[in-house]
Amino acid sequence: MPTSTPPPERDPRRILVVRLGAVGDIVRTLPAVRRIRRRWPGARIAWAVERGPHALIEGHPDLDRLIVLDRRALAAAARRLSPAALTVVRAFRGALRDFAPDVALDFQASFKSGLVAWLSGAPSRWGFAAPHAREGSHLFANRRVPLPEPRIHRVERALALAAAAGAANGPVEADLALREDERAAGAVHVRELAGARPAVAVAPLTSRRQAWKRYPLERWAEVCRGLAAAGCRPLAVGGPGEEPEIDALVRASGGAARPLGAIGLRELAAALAACKLLVAGDTGPMHLAWAVGTPVVAVYGPTDPVLNAPWGDGHVVLAPPRRTARHEADRFPGITPERIVEAACERLGLAVPRDGNARRRS
């Protein structure tokens, strides 16, 4: 992958990874971090990340430190015009300067991530060249990496930045470093909900800010009924604050689906590892699933699967014949619940229900 400047001649002693969020983007940055660690096993690596998603990589063996930004506290204080906002910023900047990186890599390519890399004081700041740098983030970088084409998968994009900075080539590994006790607890949780049926996780939601990516909830209910008719146990995945929507899905499915429950990010990853399949939209749990080796049936509308599809083999991507726009009434033309159920059954080696749907339970 070409770069605008050669890799550093001296091995860095302290490397700052900048990828503040969100969950799926953090997962897609992990393969690059693994290659960085392999290239410089003696270096100290810190990751600048927002509170919340930070829990996913807390204690990760490839990292020596997390530098956590409490974005919600900062935003709340800023709305009140409280001096506490300045306190949050100073503490975060102080932690960056205390780490004193030789190299900062801005994997996020936004204004705020570029600013974080600059605030760190790193003399070597790697970022993407325009047009892959958003919001002028390339202006904070003094080593800018061009990409060969406009549409490149986010995993490959992160690997390109790491390679430009000198990281080694190797296998693509998004290792969440789940412990055996975490995996065992996830398996027990799923078994308690699914019983003897094959457990199929269903992740119907996205952040409210990106609600235009959501496949309609009533269609997800049909998907759940179809999966149940095929002999599976659909387990509905939702995050904190999404319980009402998950409960609505369970009701609309006639009880075919069961809520996976309010669990943390690592617990969710462990539960997904125990499922036979995940059916999901373009959302964080989809990336957790492929990272732990669970096959995915991914449903896309306005977002581009070339950039955002589950990484690796064995997954099924369902996308409209043309890219739709977020303002369109039907953002998922041709993607029916029956088609999703059929794809899931084929991936699991199960017979497709005759009508692709399960009847509502009384």
CSV table of C-alpha atoms in Angstrom, one decimal:
chain,number,residue,atom,x,y,z
A,1,MET,CA,0.0,0.0,0.0
A,2,PRO,CA,1.6,3.3,-1.0
A,3,THR,CA,2.3,6.0,1.6
A,4,SER,CA,3.1,9.7,1.3
A,5,THR,CA,6.1,9.2,3.5
A,6,PRO,CA,8.3,6.2,4.4
A,7,PRO,CA,7.9,4.3,7.7
A,8,PRO,CA,9.9,5.7,10.6
A,9,GLU,CA,13.5,4.6,10.7
A,10,ARG,CA,13.6,4.2,14.5
A,11,ASP,CA,11.4,1.6,16.2
A,12,PRO,CA,8.7,3.5,18.2
A,13,ARG,CA,8.7,2.9,22.0
A,14,ARG,CA,5.2,4.2,22.6
A,15,ILE,CA,2.4,3.9,20.1
A,16,LEU,CA,-1.0,5.6,20.4
A,17,VAL,CA,-4.0,4.0,18.6
A,18,VAL,CA,-6.9,6.5,18.0
A,19,ARG,CA,-10.2,4.9,17.4
A,20,LEU,CA,-12.7,6.4,19.8
A,21,GLY,CA,-15.7,4.3,18.8
A,22,ALA,CA,-18.0,2.7,18.0
A,23,VAL,CA,-18.2,-1.1,18.7
A,24,GLY,CA,-18.0,-2.3,15.1
A,25,ASP,CA,-15.2,0.1,14.2
A,26,ILE,CA,-13.2,-1.0,17.2
A,27,VAL,CA,-13.6,-4.6,16.2
A,28,ARG,CA,-12.4,-3.7,12.7
A,29,THR,CA,-9.3,-2.0,14.0
A,30,LEU,CA,-8.2,-4.9,16.1
A,31,PRO,CA,-6.5,-6.8,13.2
A,32,ALA,CA,-4.3,-3.7,12.6
A,33,VAL,CA,-3.4,-3.5,16.3
A,34,ARG,CA,-2.5,-7.2,16.3
A,35,ARG,CA,0.0,-6.5,13.4
A,36,ILE,CA,1.4,-3.5,15.2
A,37,ARG,CA,2.0,-5.6,18.3
A,38,ARG,CA,3.7,-8.3,16.3
A,39,ARG,CA,5.9,-5.8,14.5
A,40,TRP,CA,6.9,-4.1,17.8
A,41,PRO,CA,6.5,-6.6,20.6
A,42,GLY,CA,8.5,-4.4,23.0
A,43,ALA,CA,6.6,-1.2,22.4
A,44,ARG,CA,4.0,0.2,24.8
A,45,ILE,CA,0.6,0.5,23.0
A,46,ALA,CA,-2.2,2.7,24.3
A,47,TRP,CA,-5.6,3.1,22.8
A,48,ALA,CA,-7.6,6.3,23.0
A,49,VAL,CA,-11.3,5.3,23.2
A,50,GLU,CA,-14.6,6.6,24.5
A,51,ARG,CA,-16.1,5.3,27.7
A,52,GLY,CA,-18.6,2.6,26.9
A,53,PRO,CA,-17.0,0.9,23.9
A,54,HIS,CA,-13.8,0.8,26.0
A,55,ALA,CA,-15.1,-2.2,27.9
A,56,LEU,CA,-14.7,-4.3,24.9
A,57,ILE,CA,-10.9,-4.0,24.9
A,58,GLU,CA,-10.2,-3.5,28.6
A,59,GLY,CA,-7.4,-5.8,29.6
A,60,HIS,CA,-6.7,-6.8,26.0
A,61,PRO,CA,-3.2,-8.5,25.7
A,62,ASP,CA,-2.1,-6.4,22.8
A,63,LEU,CA,-2.6,-3.2,24.8
A,64,ASP,CA,-0.7,-1.7,27.7
A,65,ARG,CA,-3.1,1.1,28.5
A,66,LEU,CA,-6.5,2.6,27.6
A,67,ILE,CA,-6.9,6.4,27.6
A,68,VAL,CA,-10.6,6.8,28.1
A,69,LEU,CA,-12.6,9.9,27.1
A,70,ASP,CA,-15.9,10.2,28.9
A,71,ARG,CA,-17.8,11.8,25.9
A,72,ARG,CA,-21.2,11.8,27.6
A,73,ALA,CA,-19.9,13.6,30.6
A,74,LEU,CA,-18.1,16.1,28.4
A,75,ALA,CA,-21.3,16.7,26.3
A,76,ALA,CA,-23.5,17.0,29.3
A,77,ALA,CA,-21.2,19.5,31.0
A,78,ALA,CA,-20.8,21.5,27.7
A,79,ARG,CA,-24.6,21.8,27.3
A,80,ARG,CA,-24.7,23.3,30.8
A,81,LEU,CA,-21.8,25.5,30.0
A,82,SER,CA,-20.2,24.0,33.1
A,83,PRO,CA,-16.5,24.3,33.8
A,84,ALA,CA,-16.6,20.5,34.3
A,85,ALA,CA,-16.3,20.2,30.5
A,86,LEU,CA,-12.9,21.8,30.7
A,87,THR,CA,-11.9,19.5,33.5
A,88,VAL,CA,-12.8,16.4,31.4
A,89,VAL,CA,-10.8,17.8,28.4
A,90,ARG,CA,-7.7,18.6,30.6
A,91,ALA,CA,-7.8,15.2,32.2
A,92,PHE,CA,-7.9,13.4,28.9
A,93,ARG,CA,-5.2,15.6,27.4
A,94,GLY,CA,-3.1,15.0,30.5
A,95,ALA,CA,-3.4,11.3,30.1
A,96,LEU,CA,-2.4,11.6,26.4
A,97,ARG,CA,0.7,13.7,27.3
A,98,ASP,CA,1.5,11.4,30.2
A,99,PHE,CA,1.7,8.5,27.8
A,100,ALA,CA,3.9,10.6,25.5
A,101,PRO,CA,3.6,8.6,22.3
A,102,ASP,CA,6.3,8.5,19.6
A,103,VAL,CA,3.7,7.6,17.0
A,104,ALA,CA,-0.1,8.2,16.8
A,105,LEU,CA,-2.3,6.4,14.3
A,106,ASP,CA,-5.6,8.0,13.6
A,107,PHE,CA,-7.8,5.1,12.3
A,108,GLN,CA,-11.0,7.0,12.7
A,109,ALA,CA,-10.2,9.9,10.3
A,110,SER,CA,-12.6,12.4,11.9
A,111,PHE,CA,-12.0,15.9,13.2
A,112,LYS,CA,-12.1,14.8,16.8
A,113,SER,CA,-9.8,11.8,16.3
A,114,GLY,CA,-7.3,13.9,14.4
A,115,LEU,CA,-7.4,16.4,17.2
A,116,VAL,CA,-6.8,13.7,19.7
A,117,ALA,CA,-3.7,12.5,17.8
A,118,TRP,CA,-2.4,16.1,17.7
A,119,LEU,CA,-3.1,16.7,21.4
A,120,SER,CA,-1.1,13.7,22.2
A,121,GLY,CA,2.1,15.5,21.2
A,122,ALA,CA,3.2,12.5,19.1
A,123,PRO,CA,6.0,13.8,16.7
A,124,SER,CA,4.8,11.2,14.1
A,125,ARG,CA,1.1,11.3,13.4
A,126,TRP,CA,-0.3,8.9,10.8
A,127,GLY,CA,-3.6,9.5,9.1
A,128,PHE,CA,-5.4,9.0,5.9
A,129,ALA,CA,-5.0,11.4,3.0
A,130,ALA,CA,-8.0,13.2,1.5
A,131,PRO,CA,-10.6,12.1,0.3
A,132,HIS,CA,-10.5,9.3,2.9
A,133,ALA,CA,-10.0,11.8,5.7
A,134,ARG,CA,-13.2,13.3,6.9
A,135,GLU,CA,-13.8,16.7,8.4
A,136,GLY,CA,-10.3,17.9,7.7
A,137,SER,CA,-8.7,15.3,9.9
A,138,HIS,CA,-5.7,15.0,7.6
A,139,LEU,CA,-4.6,18.5,8.6
A,140,PHE,CA,-3.7,17.1,12.0
A,141,ALA,CA,-1.5,14.4,10.5
A,142,ASN,CA,2.1,14.9,9.3
A,143,ARG,CA,2.2,11.5,7.6
A,144,ARG,CA,-0.8,11.0,5.2
A,145,VAL,CA,-1.6,7.6,3.7
A,146,PRO,CA,-3.4,7.5,0.3
A,147,LEU,CA,-5.7,4.5,-0.5
A,148,PRO,CA,-5.8,2.9,-4.0
A,149,GLU,CA,-9.6,3.1,-4.4
A,150,PRO,CA,-12.5,5.0,-3.0
A,151,ARG,CA,-14.4,1.9,-1.7
A,152,ILE,CA,-12.3,-0.3,0.5
A,153,HIS,CA,-13.4,-2.5,3.4
A,154,ARG,CA,-12.9,-0.9,6.8
A,155,VAL,CA,-10.6,-3.8,7.9
A,156,GLU,CA,-8.4,-3.4,4.9
A,157,ARG,CA,-8.4,0.4,5.4
A,158,ALA,CA,-7.1,0.0,9.0
A,159,LEU,CA,-4.5,-2.5,7.9
A,160,ALA,CA,-3.3,-0.1,5.2
A,161,LEU,CA,-2.6,2.6,7.8
A,162,ALA,CA,-0.8,0.2,10.0
A,163,ALA,CA,1.3,-1.1,7.1
A,164,ALA,CA,2.2,2.4,6.0
A,165,ALA,CA,3.5,3.0,9.6
A,166,GLY,CA,5.7,-0.1,9.3
A,167,ALA,CA,3.6,-2.9,10.8
A,168,ALA,CA,4.2,-6.4,9.7
A,169,ASN,CA,2.0,-8.4,7.3
A,170,GLY,CA,0.3,-11.5,8.6
A,171,PRO,CA,-3.1,-13.1,9.2
A,172,VAL,CA,-6.1,-10.9,9.7
A,173,GLU,CA,-7.1,-11.5,13.3
A,174,ALA,CA,-9.8,-9.7,15.2
A,175,ASP,CA,-9.1,-11.3,18.5
A,176,LEU,CA,-11.3,-10.1,21.4
A,177,ALA,CA,-9.3,-12.2,23.7
A,178,LEU,CA,-12.3,-13.8,25.4
A,179,ARG,CA,-11.3,-15.8,28.5
A,180,GLU,CA,-12.5,-19.4,28.9
A,181,ASP,CA,-14.7,-18.4,31.8
A,182,GLU,CA,-16.3,-15.7,29.7
A,183,ARG,CA,-17.0,-18.2,26.9
A,184,ALA,CA,-18.3,-20.7,29.4
A,185,ALA,CA,-20.7,-18.2,30.9
A,186,GLY,CA,-21.9,-17.2,27.5
A,187,ALA,CA,-22.6,-20.7,26.5
A,188,VAL,CA,-24.6,-21.3,29.7
A,189,HIS,CA,-26.6,-18.2,29.2
A,190,VAL,CA,-27.5,-19.1,25.6
A,191,ARG,CA,-28.3,-22.7,26.6
A,192,GLU,CA,-30.7,-21.5,29.3
A,193,LEU,CA,-32.6,-19.5,26.8
A,194,ALA,CA,-32.5,-21.8,23.8
A,195,GLY,CA,-32.7,-25.2,25.4
A,196,ALA,CA,-32.1,-27.9,22.8
A,197,ARG,CA,-32.9,-25.7,19.8
A,198,PRO,CA,-30.2,-24.1,17.7
A,199,ALA,CA,-29.7,-20.6,19.0
A,200,VAL,CA,-29.9,-17.9,16.4
A,201,ALA,CA,-29.2,-14.4,17.6
A,202,VAL,CA,-31.2,-11.6,15.9
A,203,ALA,CA,-29.8,-8.0,16.2
A,204,PRO,CA,-32.5,-5.8,14.7
A,205,LEU,CA,-31.5,-2.4,16.0
A,206,THR,CA,-28.9,0.3,15.4
A,207,SER,CA,-28.1,3.5,17.3
A,208,ARG,CA,-31.0,5.9,17.2
A,209,ARG,CA,-28.8,8.4,15.4
A,210,GLN,CA,-28.6,5.9,12.5
A,211,ALA,CA,-32.1,4.6,12.6
A,212,TRP,CA,-32.2,4.8,8.8
A,213,LYS,CA,-30.1,1.6,8.8
A,214,ARG,CA,-32.8,-0.4,10.6
A,215,TYR,CA,-34.8,-3.0,8.8
A,216,PRO,CA,-38.4,-2.6,10.0
A,217,LEU,CA,-39.2,-4.2,13.3
A,218,GLU,CA,-42.4,-5.8,12.1
A,219,ARG,CA,-40.4,-7.6,9.4
A,220,TRP,CA,-37.9,-8.7,12.0
A,221,ALA,CA,-40.8,-10.3,13.9
A,222,GLU,CA,-41.7,-12.2,10.8
A,223,VAL,CA,-38.1,-13.4,10.5
A,224,CYS,CA,-38.2,-14.6,14.1
A,225,ARG,CA,-41.4,-16.5,13.5
A,226,GLY,CA,-39.8,-18.1,10.4
A,227,LEU,CA,-36.7,-19.1,12.3
A,228,ALA,CA,-38.8,-20.6,15.1
A,229,ALA,CA,-40.8,-22.6,12.5
A,230,ALA,CA,-37.5,-24.0,11.2
A,231,GLY,CA,-36.8,-25.3,14.7
A,232,CYS,CA,-34.5,-22.5,15.9
A,233,ARG,CA,-34.7,-20.3,19.0
A,234,PRO,CA,-34.3,-16.6,18.0
A,235,LEU,CA,-32.6,-14.6,20.7
A,236,ALA,CA,-33.2,-10.8,20.3
A,237,VAL,CA,-30.1,-8.7,20.9
A,238,GLY,CA,-30.4,-5.1,22.2
A,239,GLY,CA,-28.2,-2.7,24.1
A,240,PRO,CA,-28.8,-0.5,27.2
A,241,GLY,CA,-32.0,1.6,26.7
A,242,GLU,CA,-33.3,-0.6,23.9
A,243,GLU,CA,-35.3,-2.9,26.1
A,244,PRO,CA,-38.7,-1.4,25.0
A,245,GLU,CA,-37.9,-2.1,21.4
A,246,ILE,CA,-36.7,-5.6,22.1
A,247,ASP,CA,-39.8,-6.3,24.2
A,248,ALA,CA,-42.0,-5.0,21.3
A,249,LEU,CA,-40.2,-7.4,18.9
A,250,VAL,CA,-40.7,-10.4,21.2
A,251,ARG,CA,-44.5,-9.5,21.4
A,252,ALA,CA,-44.8,-9.0,17.7
A,253,SER,CA,-43.1,-12.4,17.1
A,254,GLY,CA,-45.8,-14.0,19.2
A,255,GLY,CA,-43.2,-15.3,21.6
A,256,ALA,CA,-41.1,-16.9,19.0
A,257,ALA,CA,-38.2,-14.7,20.0
A,258,ARG,CA,-36.7,-14.4,23.5
A,259,PRO,CA,-34.7,-11.4,24.7
A,260,LEU,CA,-31.0,-12.2,25.2
A,261,GLY,CA,-31.0,-9.8,28.1
A,262,ALA,CA,-29.1,-6.7,29.2
A,263,ILE,CA,-25.5,-7.8,29.2
A,264,GLY,CA,-22.2,-6.1,28.7
A,265,LEU,CA,-20.2,-6.0,25.5
A,266,ARG,CA,-17.8,-8.9,26.4
A,267,GLU,CA,-20.7,-10.9,27.7
A,268,LEU,CA,-22.5,-10.3,24.4
A,269,ALA,CA,-19.5,-11.4,22.4
A,270,ALA,CA,-19.3,-14.6,24.5
A,271,ALA,CA,-23.0,-15.3,24.0
A,272,LEU,CA,-22.7,-14.7,20.2
A,273,ALA,CA,-19.8,-17.2,20.2
A,274,ALA,CA,-22.3,-19.8,21.6
A,275,CYS,CA,-24.9,-19.1,18.9
A,276,LYS,CA,-25.1,-21.0,15.7
A,277,LEU,CA,-25.8,-17.9,13.6
A,278,LEU,CA,-26.4,-14.2,13.9
A,279,VAL,CA,-29.0,-12.4,11.7
A,280,ALA,CA,-28.4,-8.7,11.8
A,281,GLY,CA,-28.4,-5.3,10.2
A,282,ASP,CA,-25.3,-3.2,9.8
A,283,THR,CA,-24.6,-2.9,13.5
A,284,GLY,CA,-22.0,-3.5,16.2
A,285,PRO,CA,-23.2,-7.1,17.2
A,286,MET,CA,-22.7,-8.1,13.6
A,287,HIS,CA,-19.0,-7.3,13.8
A,288,LEU,CA,-18.7,-9.0,17.3
A,289,ALA,CA,-20.1,-12.1,15.7
A,290,TRP,CA,-17.6,-12.5,12.9
A,291,ALA,CA,-14.8,-11.6,15.3
A,292,VAL,CA,-15.7,-14.6,17.6
A,293,GLY,CA,-16.2,-17.0,14.6
A,294,THR,CA,-20.0,-17.0,14.4
A,295,PRO,CA,-21.5,-16.9,10.9
A,296,VAL,CA,-23.6,-14.0,9.9
A,297,VAL,CA,-26.6,-13.3,7.7
A,298,ALA,CA,-26.2,-9.5,7.2
A,299,VAL,CA,-29.0,-7.3,6.0
A,300,TYR,CA,-28.0,-4.0,4.2
A,301,GLY,CA,-30.0,-1.1,2.9
A,302,PRO,CA,-28.4,2.4,2.5
A,303,THR,CA,-25.0,1.4,3.8
A,304,ASP,CA,-22.4,-0.1,1.5
A,305,PRO,CA,-21.5,-3.8,2.2
A,306,VAL,CA,-18.3,-3.4,0.3
A,307,LEU,CA,-17.1,-1.2,3.2
A,308,ASN,CA,-19.0,-2.8,6.0
A,309,ALA,CA,-19.7,-6.5,5.3
A,310,PRO,CA,-18.8,-9.1,7.9
A,311,TRP,CA,-15.1,-10.0,7.4
A,312,GLY,CA,-14.1,-13.4,6.2
A,313,ASP,CA,-15.8,-16.4,4.6
A,314,GLY,CA,-19.0,-18.2,5.5
A,315,HIS,CA,-21.2,-15.2,5.8
A,316,VAL,CA,-24.3,-14.2,3.7
A,317,VAL,CA,-24.8,-10.6,2.7
A,318,LEU,CA,-28.3,-9.5,1.6
A,319,ALA,CA,-28.4,-6.1,-0.1
A,320,PRO,CA,-30.8,-4.4,-2.5
A,321,PRO,CA,-29.9,-4.5,-6.2
A,322,ARG,CA,-29.1,-0.8,-6.0
A,323,ARG,CA,-27.8,1.4,-3.2
A,324,THR,CA,-30.8,3.1,-1.5
A,325,ALA,CA,-30.8,6.5,0.2
A,326,ARG,CA,-31.6,7.0,3.8
A,327,HIS,CA,-34.6,9.1,3.1
A,328,GLU,CA,-36.4,6.5,0.9
A,329,ALA,CA,-39.6,4.9,2.2
A,330,ASP,CA,-38.4,1.4,1.3
A,331,ARG,CA,-34.7,1.2,2.0
A,332,PHE,CA,-34.6,-2.6,1.6
A,333,PRO,CA,-36.3,-3.4,-1.7
A,334,GLY,CA,-36.4,-7.1,-2.5
A,335,ILE,CA,-35.2,-8.1,1.0
A,336,THR,CA,-38.2,-9.9,2.4
A,337,PRO,CA,-38.5,-11.7,5.7
A,338,GLU,CA,-38.9,-14.9,3.7
A,339,ARG,CA,-35.6,-14.3,1.9
A,340,ILE,CA,-33.8,-13.7,5.2
A,341,VAL,CA,-35.2,-16.9,6.7
A,342,GLU,CA,-34.3,-18.9,3.6
A,343,ALA,CA,-30.7,-17.6,3.8
A,344,ALA,CA,-30.4,-18.4,7.5
A,345,CYS,CA,-31.8,-21.9,7.0
A,346,GLU,CA,-29.5,-22.6,4.1
A,347,ARG,CA,-26.5,-21.5,6.2
A,348,LEU,CA,-27.6,-23.8,9.0
A,349,GLY,CA,-28.5,-26.7,6.8
A,350,LEU,CA,-32.1,-26.7,7.8
A,351,ALA,CA,-35.3,-27.1,5.8
A,352,VAL,CA,-37.0,-23.8,5.0
A,353,PRO,CA,-40.5,-23.6,6.4
A,354,ARG,CA,-43.1,-23.9,3.7
A,355,ASP,CA,-44.5,-20.3,4.1
A,356,GLY,CA,-41.2,-18.9,5.5
A,357,ASN,CA,-43.1,-17.8,8.6
A,358,ALA,CA,-44.4,-19.1,11.9
A,359,ARG,CA,-47.9,-18.6,13.0
A,360,ARG,CA,-48.5,-16.3,15.9
A,361,ARG,CA,-48.9,-18.1,19.2
A,362,SER,CA,-52.2,-17.5,21.0
